[in-house]
Short mmCIF file of C-alpha atoms in Angstrom, two decimals:
data_model
loop_
_atom_site.label_atom_id
_atom_site.label_comp_id
_atom_site.label_asym_id
_atom_site.label_seq_id
_atom_site.Cartn_x
_atom_site.Cartn_y
_atom_site.Cartn_z
CA MET A 23 66.74 143.50 56.85
CA ARG A 24 67.44 145.91 59.45
CA THR A 25 68.98 148.49 57.11
CA GLU A 26 66.39 147.83 54.40
CA HIS A 27 63.53 148.68 56.83
CA ASP A 28 65.51 151.84 58.28
CA LEU A 29 65.81 150.37 61.74
CA SER A 30 68.59 151.11 64.29
CA GLN A 31 69.86 148.16 66.29
CA GLU A 32 67.77 149.39 69.19
CA GLY A 33 64.88 149.67 66.93
CA LEU A 34 65.33 146.03 65.81
CA ARG A 35 65.90 144.94 69.35
CA ALA A 36 62.57 146.60 70.41
CA LEU A 37 60.71 145.16 67.48
CA LEU A 38 61.86 141.64 68.20
CA ASN A 39 61.26 141.86 71.81
CA GLU A 40 57.58 143.08 70.93
CA ARG A 41 56.88 140.34 68.55
CA SER A 42 58.35 137.29 70.25
CA HIS A 43 59.44 135.80 73.67
CA SER A 44 62.45 134.28 72.04
CA PHE A 45 63.91 137.81 72.21
CA ASP A 46 63.15 138.91 75.70
CA SER A 47 66.67 138.98 76.69
CA LEU A 48 68.11 140.34 73.37
CA ASP A 49 70.25 143.40 73.55
CA THR A 50 71.96 145.65 70.91
CA ILE A 51 75.31 143.83 71.77
CA SER A 52 74.01 140.61 70.60
CA ILE A 53 72.68 142.30 67.43
CA SER A 54 75.95 143.82 66.75
CA ARG A 55 77.73 140.50 67.15
CA TRP A 56 75.30 138.81 64.74
CA GLU A 57 76.10 141.66 62.09
CA ARG A 58 79.79 141.28 62.41
CA GLY A 59 79.65 137.62 62.19
CA ILE A 60 80.98 136.85 65.73
CA ASN A 61 77.91 135.11 66.70
CA THR A 62 74.98 133.43 64.87
CA PRO A 63 71.30 133.22 65.96
CA SER A 64 69.87 129.72 65.86
CA LEU A 65 67.95 128.67 62.64
CA THR A 66 64.74 128.97 65.00
CA LYS A 67 65.46 132.44 65.75
CA GLN A 68 66.51 133.37 62.22
CA SER A 69 63.07 132.01 60.86
CA GLU A 70 61.27 134.09 63.31
CA ILE A 71 63.14 137.11 62.40
CA ALA A 72 62.59 136.50 58.72
CA GLU A 73 58.71 135.87 59.43
CA ILE A 74 58.48 139.15 61.14
CA PHE A 75 59.67 140.98 57.95
CA ASP A 76 57.37 138.77 55.89
CA ASP A 77 60.24 136.74 54.55
CA ASP A 78 61.48 133.22 55.14
CA LEU A 79 64.79 131.35 55.46
CA PHE A 80 64.25 129.66 52.00
CA ASN A 81 64.24 132.97 50.00
CA ILE A 82 67.27 133.98 52.06
CA TYR A 83 69.61 131.05 51.97
CA SER A 84 68.53 129.99 48.37
CA SER A 85 69.91 133.36 47.05
CA ASN A 86 73.37 132.72 48.82
CA ALA A 87 75.48 131.08 46.04
CA ASP A 88 78.04 129.60 48.84
CA PHE A 89 75.20 127.97 50.86
CA VAL A 90 73.57 126.62 47.77
CA GLU A 91 76.90 125.01 46.82
CA GLU A 92 77.50 123.60 50.22
CA CYS A 93 74.06 122.01 50.01
CA SER A 94 74.87 120.54 46.68
CA SER A 95 77.84 118.79 48.20
CA PHE A 96 75.66 117.86 51.21
CA ILE A 97 73.39 115.73 49.04
CA GLN A 98 76.29 113.55 47.95
CA LEU A 99 76.92 112.44 51.54
CA SER A 100 75.09 110.25 54.00
CA SER A 101 74.96 112.60 56.77
CA CYS A 102 71.61 111.59 57.80
CA VAL A 103 72.39 107.77 57.87
CA LYS A 104 75.04 105.80 59.60
CA ASN A 105 75.72 103.26 56.91
CA ASP A 106 76.16 104.71 53.34
CA LYS A 107 77.34 101.28 51.74
CA VAL A 108 75.13 100.43 48.65
CA THR A 109 74.41 96.76 48.30
CA HIS A 110 71.78 97.09 45.76
CA PRO A 111 71.88 94.29 42.96
CA TYR A 112 71.73 96.61 40.05
CA TYR A 113 72.83 99.97 41.22
CA LYS A 114 76.70 100.69 41.71
CA ASN A 115 76.61 104.45 42.28
CA GLU A 116 76.56 105.32 38.51
CA GLN A 117 74.76 108.18 37.16
CA TYR A 118 70.96 108.20 37.31
CA TYR A 119 68.01 110.35 35.94
CA THR A 120 64.60 111.34 37.45
CA GLN A 121 61.25 111.57 36.15
CA SER A 122 58.04 113.23 37.45
CA MET A 123 54.67 111.64 36.63
CA LEU A 124 51.02 112.86 37.22
CA PRO A 125 48.35 110.51 37.36
CA GLU A 126 47.25 111.02 33.61
CA HIS A 127 50.61 109.71 32.48
CA ALA A 128 50.28 106.16 30.60
CA ASP A 129 52.65 104.48 32.98
CA PHE A 130 51.77 106.17 36.17
CA GLU A 131 49.47 103.23 37.65
CA SER A 132 52.22 100.63 36.93
CA MET A 133 54.98 102.77 38.32
CA LEU A 134 53.06 103.54 41.27
CA GLU A 135 52.43 99.83 41.96
CA LEU A 136 56.17 99.14 41.61
CA CYS A 137 57.08 102.01 44.02
CA LEU A 138 54.62 100.78 46.60
CA VAL A 139 56.46 97.38 46.74
CA TYR A 140 59.26 99.47 48.54
CA GLU A 141 56.81 101.04 50.84
CA GLY A 142 54.94 98.17 52.15
CA ASN A 143 52.13 100.45 53.46
CA PRO A 144 48.78 98.46 53.37
CA ARG A 145 46.92 101.96 53.67
CA LEU A 146 48.29 102.93 50.09
CA PHE A 147 46.23 100.96 47.49
CA PRO A 148 46.48 97.46 49.08
CA THR A 149 44.76 96.10 45.86
CA ARG A 150 44.67 97.38 42.42
CA GLN A 151 40.92 97.13 42.40
CA ASN A 152 41.15 100.29 44.60
CA ILE A 153 42.13 102.36 41.80
CA THR A 154 39.01 102.85 39.43
CA THR A 155 40.13 105.80 37.14
CA THR A 156 43.21 107.98 36.95
CA GLU A 157 40.94 110.82 37.84
CA SER A 158 40.78 109.14 41.43
CA LEU A 159 44.55 109.44 41.83
CA LYS A 160 44.61 113.14 41.49
CA PRO A 161 46.47 115.11 43.07
CA LEU A 162 49.30 112.63 43.61
CA ILE A 163 52.77 113.45 42.32
CA LEU A 164 55.19 110.65 41.76
CA VAL A 165 58.92 111.28 41.11
CA SER A 166 61.00 108.21 40.17
CA ALA A 167 64.75 107.79 39.85
CA PHE A 168 66.25 105.32 37.31
CA CYS A 169 69.72 104.15 36.79
CA SER A 170 71.33 103.45 33.32
CA LEU A 171 69.63 100.15 33.04
CA ASN A 172 66.30 101.85 33.40
CA GLN A 173 65.94 100.03 36.88
CA LEU A 174 63.86 101.90 39.52
CA VAL A 175 66.51 103.09 42.05
CA GLY A 176 64.32 105.69 44.05
CA HIS A 177 61.05 107.38 44.31
CA CYS A 178 58.84 109.85 46.36
CA LEU A 179 55.12 109.89 46.47
CA PHE A 180 53.37 112.99 47.80
CA CYS A 181 50.35 115.30 47.48
CA LYS A 182 48.78 118.41 48.97
CA VAL A 183 45.76 118.30 51.11
CA THR A 184 43.93 120.08 53.93
CA THR A 185 44.89 119.73 57.74
CA LYS A 186 41.48 118.39 58.49
CA ALA A 187 41.73 115.59 55.75
CA LEU A 188 45.01 114.68 56.98
CA PHE A 189 44.18 114.22 60.50
CA GLU A 190 41.19 112.08 59.45
CA PHE A 191 43.59 109.95 57.20
CA MET A 192 46.06 109.72 60.20
CA ASN A 193 43.24 108.32 62.38
CA SER A 194 41.98 105.89 59.73
CA SER A 195 38.70 107.77 59.53
CA ILE A 196 39.26 107.95 55.77
CA ASP A 197 41.20 105.96 53.24
CA ILE A 198 43.69 107.16 50.72
CA LEU A 199 41.10 107.68 47.86
CA GLU A 200 38.81 109.61 50.25
CA LEU A 201 41.86 111.73 51.19
CA LEU A 202 42.63 112.48 47.49
CA ASN A 203 39.01 113.29 46.74
CA ILE A 204 38.83 115.86 49.38
CA ALA A 205 42.14 117.22 48.18
CA LYS A 206 40.60 117.80 44.74
CA GLN A 207 37.91 120.08 46.32
CA ASP A 208 39.45 122.00 48.98
CA ARG A 209 42.40 124.31 49.15
CA ALA A 210 45.41 122.51 50.45
CA ASN A 211 47.76 123.65 53.11
CA VAL A 212 49.68 120.52 54.00
CA LEU A 213 52.16 118.63 51.73
CA VAL A 214 52.14 115.10 52.94
CA VAL A 215 54.65 112.52 51.96
CA LEU A 216 53.31 109.11 51.42
CA SER A 217 56.40 107.41 50.38
CA SER A 218 60.19 108.32 49.94
CA PHE A 219 62.93 105.90 49.06
CA GLY A 220 66.40 105.81 47.52
CA VAL A 221 68.80 102.72 47.19
CA SER A 222 71.77 105.19 48.03
CA PRO A 223 72.08 107.95 50.44
CA GLN A 224 72.59 110.26 47.49
CA ILE A 225 69.47 109.28 45.77
CA ASP A 226 67.52 109.14 49.16
CA ASN A 227 68.55 112.82 49.78
CA HIS A 228 67.76 113.68 46.12
CA MET A 229 64.12 112.37 46.58
CA MET A 230 63.73 114.38 49.73
CA SER A 231 64.84 117.57 48.16
CA VAL A 232 62.19 117.28 45.48
CA TYR A 233 59.19 117.60 47.81
CA LEU A 234 61.05 119.88 50.38
CA ASN A 235 61.71 122.29 47.43
CA GLN A 236 58.11 122.09 46.43
CA LEU A 237 56.97 123.05 49.99
CA ALA A 238 59.41 125.84 50.11
CA THR A 239 58.33 127.42 46.83
CA ASP A 240 54.60 127.08 47.50
CA LYS A 241 53.75 129.83 49.93
CA ALA A 242 50.19 128.33 50.59
CA ILE A 243 51.81 125.40 52.23
CA GLU A 244 51.81 125.72 55.86
CA TYR A 245 52.76 122.24 57.20
CA LEU A 246 54.82 119.22 55.95
CA SER A 247 53.66 115.70 57.08
CA PHE A 248 54.85 112.23 56.46
CA SER A 249 52.64 109.12 56.89
CA THR A 250 54.69 105.98 56.44
CA CYS A 251 55.28 102.36 57.35
CA ASP A 252 58.94 102.52 56.27
CA SER A 253 61.12 102.10 59.38
CA LYS A 254 64.10 103.45 57.35
CA LEU A 255 62.35 106.60 56.53
CA LYS A 256 61.12 106.86 60.21
CA GLN A 257 64.79 106.46 61.49
CA LYS A 258 66.15 109.20 59.00
CA LEU A 259 63.41 111.60 60.14
CA MET A 260 64.13 111.02 63.82
CA GLN A 261 67.98 111.38 63.10
CA MET A 262 67.09 114.66 61.61
CA LYS A 263 65.40 115.81 64.95
CA ILE A 264 61.81 115.55 63.59
CA PRO A 265 59.56 114.58 66.50
CA MET A 266 57.12 111.81 65.57
CA PHE A 267 53.44 112.88 65.93
CA LYS A 268 51.72 109.51 66.13
CA VAL A 269 52.15 105.83 65.83
CA LYS A 270 49.37 103.75 64.81
CA PRO A 271 49.15 99.92 64.45
CA ILE A 272 47.49 98.47 61.55
CA GLU A 273 46.48 94.70 60.93
CA TYR A 274 47.38 93.61 57.53
CA GLN A 275 47.42 89.86 56.43
CA SER A 276 47.49 88.73 60.10
CA LYS A 277 50.38 90.81 60.89
CA ILE A 278 50.67 94.12 62.80
CA ILE A 279 52.31 96.83 60.98
CA GLN A 280 53.20 100.32 62.54
CA ASN A 281 52.22 103.45 60.64
CA TYR A 282 54.33 106.51 61.60
CA SER A 283 53.03 110.03 61.21
CA PHE A 284 55.12 113.24 61.37
CA ILE A 285 53.99 116.78 61.05
CA MET A 286 56.00 119.99 61.13
CA SER A 287 54.98 123.66 60.45
CA ARG A 288 56.60 125.50 57.57
CA SER A 289 58.78 127.61 59.99
CA GLU A 290 59.86 124.35 61.78
CA VAL A 291 60.82 122.90 58.50
CA MET A 292 62.95 125.92 57.64
CA ALA A 293 64.54 125.93 60.97
CA ASN A 294 65.81 122.38 60.61
CA ARG A 295 69.33 122.60 58.85
CA ASN A 296 69.09 119.39 57.05
CA MET A 297 65.64 120.12 55.61
CA LEU A 298 66.63 123.70 54.71
CA MET A 299 69.73 122.52 53.05
CA LEU A 300 67.84 119.95 50.93
CA SER A 301 65.08 122.37 50.02
CA VAL A 302 67.36 124.98 48.61
CA ILE A 303 69.10 122.66 46.11
CA PRO A 304 68.14 123.52 42.45
CA THR A 305 67.27 120.13 41.32
CA ARG A 306 69.09 120.78 37.97
CA LYS A 307 72.40 121.02 39.92
CA ILE A 308 72.00 117.47 41.41
CA GLN A 309 72.05 115.37 38.23
CA PRO A 310 73.03 116.64 34.74
CA THR A 311 70.75 114.08 33.17
CA ASN A 312 67.80 115.05 35.16
CA VAL A 313 64.57 114.60 33.23
CA GLY A 314 61.01 115.89 33.89
CA ILE A 315 61.60 118.09 36.86
#
C-alpha cells in the first residue's frame, strides 16, 4: 500500500499519525520491521491502515492463497469450542451438503420451523399463526446443512436490517415480523444473525462462514449483530472475544429465558482473527458437494 501510493516510510508514518491515535508512537523503524516481516501489527491496527487507504482486511487476506488455505483447514477444527466430540444420533462426521433458501421457496416455512426447534427462541415465530404469507418473511435467508440421510445437521438464519430497527428489536419494542417489514422498506446496514447451529464443530464453523462471507462482500453492511437464546452460540461468541451488548430476560411458558445480543462494527469483525478466517473461506472449498450457495 505504501509503495502503491508513492509514500516513503516517513510519509506513511506521518499519515497514520495524523489519521489515528493508535499510531501516536509509531516510528519508521517499526514500519521497516513490518515490511521485513520481523514484527506484525495487530489486526486492529492492520484494519485501521487498510481503511485509511479505502480498503479492508477481507480484500487483502482473501487474495492471499496461503491464508485462504490455512482458513480452509481451520474450519475443520474446533478451535472455538473445547469439546469436539460429535454425539449426534444420525451424524457421524460423514459428508454433508448445504442449501440456501429464500422465503419464496416451497419448503422454506417447514424448514424454518424445524430449524427453530434447535434455537428455542420465543421471539422467533413462537406460533405458526404468526406467519401469514411468505412475503412477510422477507428478507430472511436460511441456509441448512444436510447429511447423506437428508437429515438436518446445521443451519443459519439471518437478514439485513437498519440499526434503528435492530435496537428496537433488541429492546422488544418491535417483534420479528415488524423487524422484517422495516427491513423491506429501508436500506439495511446491519447483518443480524437470528440463529446459527451445527451438530459438529466443522458444520458450526461452516454455518458461521456463510453469513460472515456475506457481510464481508457487501460493503453497505457496517455492523454484525447476533440476537440469540442459544447458550452454545453465546459461549462460542464470547470465546471468540466478542463482547456481549445486552442480556434481556424473556418470559415464555412460565419460564425465564435469556436473550443475548451482540453487535460489532465491520472493522471489529475484520480485526477478529477467528471471524476474519471464517469470512475469507470460499464456500466451494469447504464441501465438494455444496449445493445452492
